[in-house]
Amino acid sequence: MTNTRAITVLKVGISLKVNSGESKSLSDAIDRITEGLENVVELYNESEEDMPLIQFEPQVVETIEKAKKVYGDQIVNKKLNNVVKEMLSWLDLGEEHQDKEKE
């Protein structure tokens, strides 16, 4: 019984015997893999650093995590968003507030 798909492992590499149909399938697969890798590289090259909007203190992060465990993500997110919106409504946000109060 002859196996035309025998794979021979050599010290340096791998030898693969395939017929013309299998060769075409492998070639197409390699082309799709290459295209996929090019897309991943393009996504990486276009990526931006994710900068958090707010730098919470560790104790605040811990408290938020505890609240989410008790009340769930949706409720805590809604409450925090309401508090932040209210707090931001107190600020004068016109014209970058006098050039950020002359820094």
mmCIF file of C-alpha atoms in Angstrom:
data_model
loop_
_atom_site.group_PDB
_atom_site.id
_atom_site.type_symbol
_atom_site.label_atom_id
_atom_site.label_comp_id
_atom_site.label_asym_id
_atom_site.label_seq_id
_atom_site.Cartn_x
_atom_site.Cartn_y
_atom_site.Cartn_z
ATOM 1 C CA MET A 1 0.000 0.000 0.000
ATOM 2 C CA THR A 2 1.597 3.272 -1.139
ATOM 3 C CA ASN A 3 0.885 6.532 0.656
ATOM 4 C CA THR A 4 1.244 9.478 -1.763
ATOM 5 C CA ARG A 5 0.917 11.964 1.093
ATOM 6 C CA ALA A 6 3.931 10.751 3.013
ATOM 7 C CA ILE A 7 5.576 13.340 5.189
ATOM 8 C CA THR A 8 9.261 12.806 5.810
ATOM 9 C CA VAL A 9 10.816 14.636 8.704
ATOM 10 C CA LEU A 10 14.405 15.538 7.945
ATOM 11 C CA LYS A 11 16.988 16.971 10.286
ATOM 12 C CA VAL A 12 16.763 20.310 8.491
ATOM 13 C CA GLY A 13 13.060 20.478 7.625
ATOM 14 C CA ILE A 14 9.960 18.698 6.398
ATOM 15 C CA SER A 15 9.386 17.160 2.970
ATOM 16 C CA LEU A 16 5.776 16.940 1.780
ATOM 17 C CA LYS A 17 4.625 14.932 -1.254
ATOM 18 C CA VAL A 18 1.387 16.135 -2.830
ATOM 19 C CA ASN A 19 -0.427 15.734 -6.118
ATOM 20 C CA SER A 20 -1.306 18.711 -8.345
ATOM 21 C CA GLY A 21 -4.783 19.170 -6.794
ATOM 22 C CA GLU A 22 -3.357 19.180 -3.278
ATOM 23 C CA SER A 23 -0.606 21.530 -4.407
ATOM 24 C CA LYS A 24 -3.212 23.996 -5.709
ATOM 25 C CA SER A 25 -5.180 23.739 -2.451
ATOM 26 C CA LEU A 26 -2.047 24.361 -0.377
ATOM 27 C CA SER A 27 -1.058 27.276 -2.580
ATOM 28 C CA ASP A 28 -4.519 28.831 -2.175
ATOM 29 C CA ALA A 29 -4.363 28.305 1.589
ATOM 30 C CA ILE A 30 -0.942 29.954 1.764
ATOM 31 C CA ASP A 31 -2.276 32.904 -0.252
ATOM 32 C CA ARG A 32 -5.207 33.303 2.177
ATOM 33 C CA ILE A 33 -2.897 33.071 5.193
ATOM 34 C CA THR A 34 -0.564 35.662 3.662
ATOM 35 C CA GLU A 35 -3.494 37.987 2.955
ATOM 36 C CA GLY A 36 -4.747 37.527 6.516
ATOM 37 C CA LEU A 37 -1.320 38.316 7.965
ATOM 38 C CA GLU A 38 -1.068 41.423 5.780
ATOM 39 C CA ASN A 39 -4.460 42.563 7.143
ATOM 40 C CA VAL A 40 -3.284 42.018 10.736
ATOM 41 C CA VAL A 41 -0.100 44.007 10.074
ATOM 42 C CA GLU A 42 -2.165 46.805 8.500
ATOM 43 C CA LEU A 43 -4.498 46.893 11.528
ATOM 44 C CA TYR A 44 -1.501 47.023 13.845
ATOM 45 C CA ASN A 45 0.139 49.816 11.856
ATOM 46 C CA GLU A 46 -3.076 51.862 11.970
ATOM 47 C CA SER A 47 -3.682 51.250 15.676
ATOM 48 C CA GLU A 48 -3.529 54.030 18.233
ATOM 49 C CA GLU A 49 -2.561 53.894 21.867
ATOM 50 C CA ASP A 50 -5.599 53.532 24.082
ATOM 51 C CA MET A 51 -5.482 56.381 26.566
ATOM 52 C CA PRO A 52 -7.939 56.216 29.474
ATOM 53 C CA LEU A 53 -10.158 59.275 29.835
ATOM 54 C CA ILE A 54 -9.789 59.312 33.601
ATOM 55 C CA GLN A 55 -6.924 58.060 35.756
ATOM 56 C CA PHE A 56 -8.752 56.577 38.730
ATOM 57 C CA GLU A 57 -6.903 56.083 41.983
ATOM 58 C CA PRO A 58 -6.397 52.405 42.915
ATOM 59 C CA GLN A 59 -8.912 52.644 45.779
ATOM 60 C CA VAL A 60 -11.566 54.029 43.392
ATOM 61 C CA VAL A 61 -10.913 51.218 40.902
ATOM 62 C CA GLU A 62 -11.279 48.672 43.699
ATOM 63 C CA THR A 63 -14.552 50.222 44.842
ATOM 64 C CA ILE A 64 -15.938 50.280 41.280
ATOM 65 C CA GLU A 65 -15.023 46.610 40.847
ATOM 66 C CA LYS A 66 -16.773 45.707 44.115
ATOM 67 C CA ALA A 67 -19.862 47.694 43.116
ATOM 68 C CA LYS A 68 -19.991 45.916 39.747
ATOM 69 C CA LYS A 69 -19.874 42.536 41.489
ATOM 70 C CA VAL A 70 -22.742 43.528 43.781
ATOM 71 C CA TYR A 71 -24.962 45.529 41.393
ATOM 72 C CA GLY A 72 -23.752 44.455 37.933
ATOM 73 C CA ASP A 73 -21.927 46.325 35.190
ATOM 74 C CA GLN A 74 -24.972 47.974 33.645
ATOM 75 C CA ILE A 75 -26.267 49.621 36.832
ATOM 76 C CA VAL A 76 -22.836 50.824 37.979
ATOM 77 C CA ASN A 77 -21.966 52.160 34.514
ATOM 78 C CA LYS A 78 -25.274 54.043 34.356
ATOM 79 C CA LYS A 79 -24.824 55.554 37.832
ATOM 80 C CA LEU A 80 -21.225 56.608 37.143
ATOM 81 C CA ASN A 81 -22.192 58.139 33.793
ATOM 82 C CA ASN A 82 -24.986 60.123 35.474
ATOM 83 C CA VAL A 83 -22.635 61.422 38.174
ATOM 84 C CA VAL A 84 -19.944 62.389 35.645
ATOM 85 C CA LYS A 85 -22.488 64.137 33.370
ATOM 86 C CA GLU A 86 -23.809 66.113 36.320
ATOM 87 C CA MET A 87 -20.317 67.073 37.485
ATOM 88 C CA LEU A 88 -19.290 68.140 33.975
ATOM 89 C CA SER A 89 -22.419 70.295 33.681
ATOM 90 C CA TRP A 90 -20.997 72.470 36.493
ATOM 91 C CA LEU A 91 -17.895 73.318 34.468
ATOM 92 C CA ASP A 92 -17.577 76.202 32.040
ATOM 93 C CA LEU A 93 -16.390 74.386 28.937
ATOM 94 C CA GLY A 94 -16.556 77.390 26.581
ATOM 95 C CA GLU A 95 -13.368 78.207 24.675
ATOM 96 C CA GLU A 96 -11.233 75.718 26.547
ATOM 97 C CA HIS A 97 -11.930 77.694 29.743
ATOM 98 C CA GLN A 98 -9.559 80.618 29.235
ATOM 99 C CA ASP A 99 -6.853 78.456 27.657
ATOM 100 C CA LYS A 100 -7.002 75.927 30.484
ATOM 101 C CA GLU A 101 -6.674 78.722 33.055
ATOM 102 C CA LYS A 102 -3.339 79.731 31.521
ATOM 103 C CA GLU A 103 -1.970 76.364 32.655
#
